[in-house]
Amino acid sequence: MAATAEHPSAQGSDPLLTDADRESLLRHMLLMRSVEERGLKLYKQGKIPGSFYDGRGQEAISVGATFALGAGDPVSSPLIRDLGAHLVKGTDLADVFRHYMGRANPISRGREGNVHFGDRRRGVVGMVSMLPDMMVVANGLALAFQLRGEQRCALSFFGDGATSRGDWHEAMNWAAVDRLPVIHVLENNQLAYSTPQSRQFAVPPIERAATYGVAAQTVDGNDVEAVFTAVAQARIRALAGEGPTLIEAVTMRMHGHGAHDDMRYVAQAELEAWAEHDPIAIQSARLEGIVDLAALQADVDAQIDAAVAAALDTPMADPSDVLDGVFCTGAPEPIGRGLAPWSGFAETA
Amino acid sequence: MAVRTYLQAITDALREEMRRDDSVFVMGEDVGAFGGAFKVTDGLLEEFGAARVRDTPIAEAGIIGTAVGAAIAGLRPVCEMQFADFVACGFDQVVNVAGKMHYRLGLAVPMTIRLPSGGGFSGGPFHSQNPEAWFMHAPGLKVLAPSTAEDAKGLLIAAIRDPNPVVFLEHKHLYRRVKGEVPDAPYVTDMRARVARAGDDLTVIAYGAMVPAALEAVEGIDASIEVLDLRSLVPLDEEAILESVRKTSKVVVVDEANRTCAAGAEVAALIAERAFEDLDAPVRRVATPDIPIPFSPPLEQRVLPGPASIQEAVRELLAY
């Protein structure tokens, strides 16, 4: 497929993006970071049970990738560093906080926690803890679209550690065999919990992808426009019947695996170096003089304040119905359609 | 009505549902041109084409997880595991992805996993298992195990039309040995137990291949024996079980599966908890001991329950 070098947009000037799109990308990254910063505080205040997981420093990947998807292209699934995918698809902010806190909400009804959720009405399939299981499920969504002749694709996220498991192999192999319209986005954040890649694999996933017959490319995972461009190109290939793509987005996990992890196994100097390459700072610099950044942040903060207040005002999930919902008793409702904020979809929306 | 084998009845169910509903498709290893290891899907490729009769890579997690994705996109996949034993390779996708999806997120997963199960023909440790209890223990899955041709068709159609993941155990020993009158048109069989033989003195509770074994076992015993065919393990027809126990007061529970935590253990626990006062004797269990299924015919015949071991248990319990 077209390498990033052949496409100027990989450097962050994709002609397919209007200034409003670029601001929207920044807004969604700011939202993700702000939700997670507030979430961490609420966790420390004891208002969020369990643990808390965030994707600090990785906002460009889920936001940029999901921004390139059409309304009917589901994400299966955003992982624990991918809150941005939920936000781009239009998940209600107050519901995100209600879900985190175990309060009544229409998405998980208190049956799930942290980033293990997905608003099915908006085209998001919630993750399971056994990474890369949902890559296989994304293949199945893609198979359905292919079978019905629909112009849709599915997208999944996975981490570098997930490539050690068998489901990754089954997903990659099968996607290539059936030339499925699916995009698998590798978030290479250098660490699988505490295990470095030298203990995870001998051959990098991007090289393995080629041997499966899956088109692959590497992008700067901290450059939201580069991620967008790569996924937009992969989507064009998918809809043209040219098969699956693996996109490796290189980044760094800036926080511990969860709030309980002090990350003592990572050198401070490495984190400081990556902090200089922050995805929000990169996109903000591009929009300097075009967008009122202070006003944008203030607007995001106000949205978060309102969402948290609404969530805190919501009762805890009701234990009287805890046994309900194990089985579906009505007609099954297939995965829904989410928002598609990219201006490129405006004509077809 | 026509006389069909258990296997033909399963094929009929697949064919009729695929004709009725474009969203139904089958996939599995060698299900296409070869027609499946047991020929259950024979002829479907010719009628429906390779898009809806899909040969897959040898990847059980892939098959089941792909079916989950297709199901939530609005299709009705029917997966074949070549042997029930192989579902262990896709276990995580069944119990963690498919089974929990609706409870966690409200997303329905209408899919069927067909498991050719059971022993009795020197299949050895990896081609003879009865893994139903694995799935009874995992929330969110329905588990069906027909014993007749008529029920095989009606329950498979029920599975395909169900909005949930259904594990469908079709016993290999019954495929060509069991036959019966089967209605021509599609029909749905309730996921409820069936009285296969009515009686007053003792109840044998069984499912799958142990139903014909039980019927053979009680033939010629000079007592009035009831045989209850569970048909569905999840949901379990508790009322039918309790009703029969109240009537006969003596129960033999038969599993071809390994004994510990088997379906029969759940049935025995139910009776102990809710029908203790109705019993005239301890519940008697007949099951395969907790060993892998051995290959050599005399070894396999020693451990698998059959008419002789069931009859022995019935006679002993009658004399209690």
XYZ file of C-alpha atoms in Angstrom:
669
model
C 0.000 0.000 0.000
C 0.976 3.638 -0.173
C 3.719 4.280 2.322
C 3.473 7.267 4.593
C 6.309 8.961 2.756
C 4.192 9.098 -0.403
C 1.478 10.977 1.390
C 2.296 14.475 2.603
C -0.476 14.325 5.150
C 1.552 11.999 7.294
C 3.516 15.069 8.250
C 0.358 16.640 9.621
C -1.057 18.625 6.724
C -3.696 16.321 5.308
C -5.641 18.299 2.679
C -8.686 16.223 3.595
C -8.823 17.973 6.955
C -10.379 21.417 7.270
C -9.370 23.723 10.089
C -12.641 22.830 11.780
C -11.695 19.138 11.541
C -8.299 19.840 13.027
C -9.883 21.750 15.867
C -12.323 18.885 16.385
C -9.404 16.457 16.639
C -7.804 18.668 19.263
C -11.099 19.091 21.107
C -11.617 15.328 21.339
C -8.063 14.812 22.622
C -8.556 17.542 25.222
C -11.843 15.945 26.226
C -10.194 12.566 26.631
C -7.380 13.942 28.750
C -9.712 16.061 30.837
C -12.147 13.207 31.451
C -9.277 11.005 32.557
C -7.653 13.659 34.742
C -10.992 14.215 36.452
C -11.564 10.481 36.647
C -8.257 9.987 38.413
C -9.242 12.606 40.994
C -12.621 10.958 41.521
C -10.878 7.616 41.919
C -8.551 9.053 44.568
C -11.571 10.563 46.309
C -13.093 7.086 46.471
C -15.899 7.958 44.084
C -14.745 5.504 41.395
C -14.537 1.896 42.629
C -12.013 -0.693 41.460
C -9.005 0.861 39.810
C -8.631 3.579 37.208
C -6.982 3.245 33.827
C -6.127 6.047 31.449
C -4.477 6.645 28.107
C -2.418 9.708 28.888
C -0.081 10.462 26.013
C -1.994 8.153 23.656
C -4.963 10.399 22.907
C -3.992 10.897 19.262
C -4.490 7.239 18.390
C -8.087 6.557 19.374
C -9.196 10.058 18.395
C -7.406 10.150 15.038
C -8.360 6.612 14.045
C -12.038 6.890 14.970
C -12.286 10.310 13.295
C -11.585 8.587 9.970
C -14.544 6.186 10.363
C -17.989 6.541 8.860
C -21.126 6.463 10.987
C -21.718 2.814 10.128
C -18.156 1.678 10.817
C -18.079 0.129 14.289
C -15.143 0.080 16.679
C -14.563 -3.356 18.206
C -13.099 -2.452 20.522
C -11.594 0.611 22.132
C -9.143 -0.624 24.785
C -8.249 0.980 28.092
C -6.135 3.669 26.396
C -8.846 4.512 23.867
C -11.459 6.646 25.552
C -11.212 8.978 22.556
C -12.957 6.428 20.335
C -16.050 6.549 22.553
C -16.018 10.343 22.533
C -15.653 10.668 18.756
C -18.528 8.195 18.289
C -20.684 10.429 20.468
C -20.931 8.638 23.804
C -22.554 10.889 26.385
C -19.951 12.376 28.746
C -22.157 12.121 31.812
C -22.783 8.446 30.997
C -19.018 7.891 30.896
C -18.702 9.227 34.450
C -21.832 7.375 35.596
C -20.304 4.183 34.222
C -16.925 4.819 35.907
C -18.666 5.387 39.240
C -20.972 2.356 39.042
C -24.051 4.542 38.874
C -27.227 3.946 36.901
C -26.497 4.412 33.207
C -27.896 3.089 29.952
C -24.588 1.748 28.618
C -23.403 -0.748 31.220
C -26.088 -0.484 33.936
C -23.365 -0.885 36.559
C -22.462 -4.329 35.232
C -19.081 -3.140 33.955
C -16.433 -0.706 35.099
C -13.475 1.413 33.991
C -13.017 1.521 30.206
C -14.752 -1.842 29.729
C -17.774 -0.425 28.023
C -19.172 0.524 24.685
C -22.307 2.327 23.654
C -23.848 -0.220 21.292
C -26.316 2.389 20.048
C -23.348 4.400 18.762
C -21.404 1.651 17.048
C -19.007 0.829 19.853
C -18.542 -2.750 21.060
C -17.109 -2.822 24.573
C -13.784 -4.523 25.142
C -13.093 -7.637 27.168
C -9.993 -7.978 29.324
C -8.558 -10.756 27.189
C -6.814 -8.644 24.555
C -6.857 -9.443 21.320
C -10.214 -11.243 21.506
C -12.037 -8.305 20.066
C -9.873 -8.224 16.945
C -11.552 -11.484 16.019
C -14.948 -9.943 16.696
C -14.017 -6.974 14.483
C -13.255 -9.493 11.747
C -16.757 -10.902 12.208
C -18.335 -7.474 11.831
C -16.272 -6.980 8.680
C -17.336 -10.405 7.409
C -20.991 -9.418 7.836
C -20.434 -6.210 5.857
C -18.638 -8.137 3.136
C -21.370 -10.794 2.998
C -24.109 -8.206 2.656
C -22.134 -6.102 0.190
C -22.192 -3.032 2.426
C -19.700 -0.177 2.134
C -18.590 -0.412 5.746
C -15.511 -1.494 7.644
C -14.699 -2.394 11.234
C -11.797 -1.146 13.332
C -10.088 -2.666 16.334
C -7.339 -1.495 18.639
C -4.745 -3.753 20.186
C -1.506 -3.335 22.102
C 1.980 -4.670 21.534
C 1.454 -7.280 24.260
C -1.679 -8.599 22.557
C 0.393 -9.819 19.625
C 1.781 -12.631 21.769
C -1.604 -14.330 22.042
C -3.156 -16.804 19.633
C -6.258 -14.778 18.892
C -4.019 -12.134 17.327
C -2.644 -14.709 14.958
C -6.092 -16.074 14.139
C -7.414 -12.574 13.488
C -4.524 -11.546 11.264
C -4.478 -14.770 9.287
C -8.212 -14.909 8.705
C -8.514 -11.207 7.830
C -5.993 -11.769 5.056
C -7.519 -15.064 3.866
C -10.965 -13.492 3.402
C -9.641 -10.003 2.512
C -11.905 -8.577 5.164
C -12.721 -4.852 5.300
C -11.088 -4.422 8.686
C -8.476 -2.090 10.162
C -6.410 -3.281 13.089
C -4.648 -0.464 14.915
C -1.619 -1.451 16.965
C -0.953 0.925 19.829
C 2.695 0.358 20.376
C 3.096 2.014 23.761
C 6.332 0.139 24.536
C 4.968 -1.769 27.521
C 2.598 -4.606 28.277
C 1.877 -3.789 31.925
C 5.527 -3.930 33.055
C 6.891 -6.312 30.421
C 9.085 -4.736 27.762
C 8.914 -5.832 24.148
C 12.213 -7.710 24.379
C 10.382 -10.238 26.577
C 7.262 -10.192 24.428
C 8.356 -11.055 20.892
C 11.398 -11.666 18.728
C 9.913 -10.203 15.537
C 8.051 -6.862 15.602
C 4.304 -7.116 14.852
C 4.609 -4.863 11.820
C 6.986 -7.365 10.212
C 4.752 -10.259 11.133
C 1.777 -8.495 9.521
C 3.462 -8.588 6.132
C 4.009 -12.323 6.380
C 0.284 -12.821 6.996
C -0.510 -10.859 3.880
C -1.848 -7.884 5.780
C -0.854 -4.450 4.479
C 0.954 -2.580 7.203
C 2.459 0.779 7.949
C 3.923 2.610 10.909
C 2.879 6.105 11.917
C 3.750 8.534 14.652
C 1.102 7.643 17.191
C 1.370 11.026 18.849
C 0.449 12.863 15.651
C -3.332 12.790 15.451
C -3.411 13.875 11.815
C -0.953 11.187 10.784
C -3.102 8.560 12.503
C -6.208 9.955 10.817
C -4.585 9.853 7.387
C -3.366 6.297 7.770
C -6.797 5.059 8.864
C -8.583 7.067 6.168
C -6.366 5.406 3.552
C -6.895 1.973 5.102
C -10.640 2.558 5.036
C -10.534 3.376 1.330
C -8.650 0.129 0.726
C -11.095 -1.824 2.873
C -14.166 -0.490 1.075
C -12.531 -1.126 -2.299
C -12.212 -4.794 -1.417
C -8.444 -4.619 -1.033
C -8.469 -6.226 2.393
C -7.210 -5.606 5.893
C -4.609 -3.152 7.129
C -2.502 -3.110 10.251
C -1.450 0.357 11.361
C 1.239 0.577 13.975
C 0.924 3.803 15.919
C 4.079 4.330 17.935
C 3.597 6.030 21.273
C 4.416 5.803 24.963
C 2.253 4.926 27.934
C 2.831 7.935 30.165
C 1.065 6.569 33.232
C 1.138 3.198 34.943
C -0.951 0.310 33.672
C -3.563 1.466 36.173
C -3.719 3.974 38.986
C -2.276 1.323 41.289
C 0.936 1.031 39.210
C 3.785 3.438 40.090
C 5.671 2.464 36.914
C 8.991 2.149 38.736
C 10.230 -0.064 35.902
C 10.466 2.871 33.450
C 13.346 5.357 33.499
C 12.255 8.900 34.282
C 14.404 10.244 31.435
C 12.421 8.186 28.936
C 9.131 9.632 30.124
C 10.566 13.132 30.039
C 11.691 12.653 26.457
C 8.231 11.467 25.401
C 6.583 14.319 27.289
C 8.332 16.629 24.843
C 6.382 14.870 22.095
C 2.938 15.207 23.614
C 0.088 14.697 21.134
C -2.006 17.548 22.466
C 0.956 19.935 22.382
C 1.704 18.927 18.781
C -1.840 19.568 17.584
C -2.167 22.745 19.652
C 0.972 24.141 18.030
C -0.545 23.542 14.584
C -3.635 25.493 15.509
C -1.824 28.376 17.196
C -3.325 31.585 15.811
C -6.177 29.678 14.125
C -8.068 28.539 17.198
C -8.496 30.271 20.550
C -6.883 27.486 22.561
C -7.676 28.952 25.965
C -11.340 29.258 25.057
C -11.342 25.693 23.730
C -9.904 24.352 26.985
C -12.385 26.417 28.996
C -15.227 24.992 26.951
C -13.972 21.438 27.488
C -13.621 22.072 31.225
C -17.185 23.365 31.399
C -18.446 20.233 29.633
C -16.575 18.036 32.076
C -17.878 19.969 35.082
C -21.438 19.564 33.870
C -20.968 15.854 33.120
C -19.432 15.119 36.524
C -22.164 17.049 38.298
C -24.832 15.123 36.413
C -23.127 11.835 37.202
C -22.762 12.638 40.909
C -26.451 13.479 40.918
C -27.337 10.014 39.600
C -28.134 7.158 41.987
C -25.923 4.097 42.176
C -26.909 1.168 39.972
C -29.952 -0.586 41.412
C -29.138 -4.025 42.867
C -32.787 -5.076 42.659
C -32.323 -5.867 38.961
C -28.825 -7.379 39.168
C -30.064 -10.712 37.840
C -31.624 -9.168 34.735
C -30.133 -9.162 31.285
C -28.070 -12.351 31.266
C -30.164 -13.401 28.280
C -31.755 -11.322 25.570
C -35.502 -11.888 25.676
C -36.636 -9.691 22.800
C -35.616 -9.184 19.213
C -31.854 -8.654 18.957
C -30.849 -5.114 18.111
C -27.712 -5.033 15.959
C -24.859 -2.656 16.647
C -25.917 0.937 15.935
C -24.387 3.885 14.126
C -22.282 6.528 15.806
C -21.319 10.068 14.971
C -18.900 10.716 12.110
C -17.623 14.230 12.771
C -15.077 14.403 9.947
C -16.207 16.933 7.310
C -15.436 14.393 4.597
C -18.561 12.496 5.603
C -20.811 15.552 5.657
C -22.150 14.957 2.140
C -23.008 11.335 2.776
C -24.345 11.762 6.314
C -43.711 -36.340 7.618
C -40.797 -38.417 6.501
C -38.448 -40.803 8.248
C -35.158 -38.987 8.755
C -32.029 -39.840 10.648
C -30.878 -37.590 13.476
C -28.150 -36.331 11.126
C -30.545 -35.688 8.237
C -32.850 -33.823 10.589
C -29.990 -31.494 11.534
C -29.153 -30.916 7.878
C -32.838 -30.229 7.169
C -32.929 -27.639 9.936
C -29.898 -25.839 8.516
C -31.212 -25.944 4.956
C -34.696 -24.773 5.850
C -33.483 -21.931 8.038
C -31.035 -20.813 5.348
C -33.883 -20.804 2.823
C -36.159 -18.907 5.174
C -33.679 -16.304 6.401
C -30.833 -14.773 4.356
C -29.027 -13.801 7.549
C -28.374 -17.450 8.466
C -25.027 -18.825 7.338
C -22.783 -21.700 8.360
C -19.049 -21.827 8.872
C -16.494 -24.259 10.125
C -13.647 -26.507 9.158
C -14.321 -28.515 5.966
C -18.038 -27.699 5.944
C -18.052 -26.653 2.274
C -17.177 -28.989 -0.585
C -16.478 -31.839 1.830
C -19.802 -31.339 3.612
C -18.289 -31.524 7.084
C -16.484 -34.342 8.852
C -19.848 -36.067 9.447
C -21.568 -34.762 6.272
C -24.035 -32.631 8.199
C -23.537 -29.719 5.783
C -23.421 -31.908 2.691
C -25.211 -30.247 -0.224
C -25.473 -26.829 1.381
C -22.565 -25.367 -0.599
C -24.253 -26.324 -3.857
C -27.520 -24.687 -2.846
C -26.308 -21.594 -1.004
C -22.807 -20.890 -2.303
C -19.442 -20.374 -0.671
C -20.343 -17.025 0.916
C -22.951 -18.661 3.159
C -21.301 -22.057 3.542
C -17.837 -21.042 4.602
C -14.771 -23.179 4.958
C -12.672 -21.512 7.616
C -9.049 -21.668 8.691
C -8.389 -24.191 11.469
C -9.013 -21.620 14.164
C -11.737 -22.335 16.697
C -11.333 -19.044 18.572
C -11.407 -17.392 15.163
C -14.593 -19.185 14.152
C -16.442 -18.383 17.354
C -15.188 -14.793 17.691
C -15.930 -14.099 14.037
C -19.430 -15.452 14.568
C -19.858 -13.085 17.523
C -18.978 -10.139 15.297
C -21.268 -11.300 12.502
C -24.086 -11.845 15.007
C -23.867 -8.373 16.491
C -23.863 -6.992 12.957
C -27.264 -8.633 12.459
C -26.482 -12.051 10.971
C -27.323 -15.490 12.409
C -24.134 -17.551 12.194
C -24.128 -21.285 12.831
C -20.602 -22.493 13.630
C -19.555 -26.091 13.437
C -16.778 -27.356 15.650
C -15.463 -30.379 13.797
C -15.551 -32.258 17.095
C -16.996 -30.940 20.337
C -13.590 -31.458 21.930
C -12.089 -28.698 19.785
C -14.319 -26.032 21.292
C -11.761 -25.884 24.100
C -9.563 -23.904 21.677
C -12.309 -21.287 21.412
C -13.498 -21.470 25.008
C -12.551 -17.879 25.850
C -14.579 -16.527 22.944
C -17.606 -18.575 24.038
C -17.621 -17.839 27.761
C -15.984 -14.417 27.993
C -17.018 -12.727 24.776
C -20.280 -14.307 23.570
C -21.780 -15.354 26.896
C -21.244 -12.108 28.775
C -21.985 -9.587 26.015
C -25.677 -9.045 26.666
C -25.371 -8.755 30.434
C -22.412 -6.376 30.234
C -23.492 -4.157 27.380
C -27.004 -5.054 26.267
C -25.704 -6.324 22.945
C -27.446 -9.501 21.779
C -25.370 -12.287 20.203
C -27.694 -14.549 18.196
C -25.403 -17.407 17.221
C -25.317 -21.186 17.359
C -22.299 -23.379 18.020
C -22.815 -26.977 16.884
C -20.799 -29.533 18.822
C -20.606 -33.109 17.533
C -20.082 -34.770 20.877
C -19.799 -38.072 22.662
C -17.985 -41.362 22.526
C -18.504 -45.018 21.863
C -16.483 -45.527 18.699
C -12.822 -45.469 19.741
C -12.403 -41.764 19.154
C -9.992 -41.509 22.039
C -9.409 -38.599 24.419
C -9.843 -35.807 21.836
C -12.791 -37.015 19.768
C -15.166 -38.359 22.413
C -15.894 -35.685 24.980
C -19.175 -34.352 26.305
C -18.297 -30.772 27.297
C -21.818 -29.501 28.047
C -21.151 -28.779 31.716
C -18.370 -26.326 30.827
C -21.009 -24.150 29.215
C -23.756 -24.729 31.780
C -21.413 -23.133 34.298
C -20.808 -20.026 32.174
C -23.619 -17.438 32.349
C -25.347 -16.273 29.196
C -25.254 -19.460 27.134
C -28.117 -21.787 26.310
C -27.183 -25.455 26.107
C -29.262 -27.958 24.134
C -28.819 -31.716 23.693
C -31.480 -33.505 21.615
C -31.903 -37.266 21.601
C -34.345 -37.803 18.708
C -34.447 -36.790 15.062
C -37.579 -34.750 15.576
C -36.047 -32.819 18.477
C -32.727 -32.398 16.673
C -34.496 -30.459 13.929
C -36.847 -28.493 16.155
C -34.219 -27.581 18.723
C -31.656 -26.536 16.107
C -34.235 -24.250 14.521
C -35.013 -22.919 17.999
C -31.283 -22.307 18.541
C -30.866 -20.462 15.254
C -33.874 -18.245 15.954
C -32.868 -17.573 19.570
C -31.422 -14.101 20.266
C -28.646 -15.596 22.430
C -25.547 -17.742 21.935
C -26.637 -21.381 21.948
C -24.365 -24.387 22.385
C -25.962 -27.272 20.478
C -24.724 -30.751 21.345
C -25.407 -33.304 18.649
C -24.320 -36.750 19.679
C -22.204 -38.490 17.060
C -23.432 -41.907 18.174
C -26.987 -40.886 17.290
C -26.229 -39.403 13.857
C -27.075 -42.504 11.833
C -28.431 -44.858 14.497
C -31.439 -42.816 15.499
C -34.217 -42.139 13.035
C -37.854 -41.197 13.224
C -40.779 -39.359 11.729
C -39.895 -35.705 11.261
C -42.329 -33.010 10.087
C -41.373 -31.581 6.700
C -42.003 -27.914 7.452
C -39.766 -25.910 9.801
C -40.881 -25.955 13.443
C -39.510 -24.915 16.810
C -39.195 -27.324 19.733
C -39.521 -25.814 23.205
C -36.408 -25.827 25.364
C -38.228 -28.024 27.885
C -37.926 -31.609 29.044
C -39.955 -34.401 27.445
C -41.331 -37.579 28.990
C -39.826 -40.189 26.693
C -41.566 -43.007 28.560
C -44.116 -42.608 31.318
C -43.927 -44.602 34.545
C -44.704 -44.522 38.276
C -42.019 -46.485 40.127
C -38.742 -44.815 39.202
C -37.480 -42.000 36.975
C -34.402 -42.142 34.791
C -33.289 -38.621 33.902
C -31.048 -38.410 30.846
C -30.268 -36.380 27.732
C -28.600 -36.930 24.375
C -27.359 -40.447 23.679
C -28.203 -41.583 27.198
C -31.920 -41.319 26.418
C -32.021 -44.232 23.935
C -29.606 -46.084 26.240
C -32.004 -45.598 29.142
C -35.009 -46.673 27.087
C -33.190 -49.836 26.089
C -32.057 -50.418 29.681
C -35.549 -50.335 31.177
C -37.085 -52.517 28.483
C -37.919 -55.821 30.146
C -37.634 -54.586 33.717
C -40.761 -55.571 35.566
C -41.608 -52.151 36.948
C -43.164 -48.915 35.732
C -40.195 -46.755 34.755
C -40.322 -43.163 33.582
C -37.602 -41.795 31.306
C -37.300 -38.024 31.282
C -35.381 -36.547 28.333
C -34.051 -33.163 29.443
C -33.478 -31.892 25.851
C -32.312 -28.539 27.248
C -29.664 -28.183 29.973
C -29.828 -24.368 29.995
C -32.581 -23.500 30.564
C -33.074 -26.547 32.780
C -36.702 -27.639 33.072
C -36.762 -27.784 36.854
C -40.522 -28.220 37.098
C -40.525 -31.278 34.838
C -37.771 -32.851 36.928
C -39.491 -32.144 40.230
C -42.859 -33.279 38.936
C -41.450 -36.635 37.896
C -39.618 -37.077 41.214
C -42.805 -36.320 43.149
C -44.539 -39.024 41.174
C -41.955 -41.829 41.338
C -39.826 -40.955 44.413
C -36.787 -42.772 43.017
C -34.335 -41.268 40.568
C -31.411 -42.433 38.459
C -29.554 -39.555 36.775
C -27.439 -40.492 33.766
C -24.581 -38.557 32.167
C -22.230 -39.705 29.466
C -19.991 -36.847 30.600
C -17.367 -37.122 33.323
C -19.067 -37.349 36.665
C -17.824 -34.355 38.654
C -19.931 -31.213 38.195
C -21.729 -32.793 35.249
C -25.267 -31.836 34.225
C -26.510 -34.760 36.312
C -24.827 -33.308 39.384
C -26.899 -30.155 38.954
C -30.048 -32.251 38.555
C -29.201 -34.257 41.694
C -28.553 -31.058 43.644
C -31.870 -29.636 42.505
C -33.682 -32.762 43.697
C -31.834 -32.760 47.036
C -32.752 -29.142 47.609
C -36.346 -29.098 46.440
C -37.673 -32.648 46.468
C -35.906 -34.260 49.437
C -39.171 -35.064 51.180
C -40.491 -36.779 48.071
C -37.620 -39.251 47.819
C -37.858 -42.871 48.944
C -34.184 -43.566 48.226
C -30.946 -41.695 47.610
C -30.513 -40.267 44.113
C -28.403 -42.672 42.100
C -25.959 -41.332 39.485
C -24.563 -43.146 36.480
C -21.767 -41.283 34.683
C -18.351 -41.664 33.156
C -15.637 -41.715 35.812
C -13.327 -38.706 35.907
C -10.839 -39.949 33.349
C -10.044 -39.012 29.748
C -11.996 -41.226 27.343
C -9.699 -44.155 26.483
C -9.236 -45.451 22.953
C -9.213 -49.257 23.149
C -12.773 -50.690 22.819
C -12.775 -52.763 26.041
C -11.447 -49.794 27.999
C -13.939 -47.353 26.510
C -16.853 -49.755 27.016
C -15.828 -50.197 30.636
C -16.154 -46.511 31.469
C -18.974 -45.166 29.295
C -22.476 -45.573 30.691
C -24.772 -47.713 28.579
C -27.877 -49.884 28.825
C -26.132 -52.436 31.085
C -24.857 -49.986 33.691
C -28.103 -48.021 33.643
C -30.115 -51.225 34.069
C -27.972 -52.294 36.993
C -28.508 -48.956 38.721
C -32.257 -49.117 38.099
C -32.545 -52.641 39.488
C -30.557 -51.750 42.597
C -32.597 -48.638 43.228
C -35.886 -50.462 42.722
C -34.778 -52.930 45.397
C -33.862 -50.195 47.891
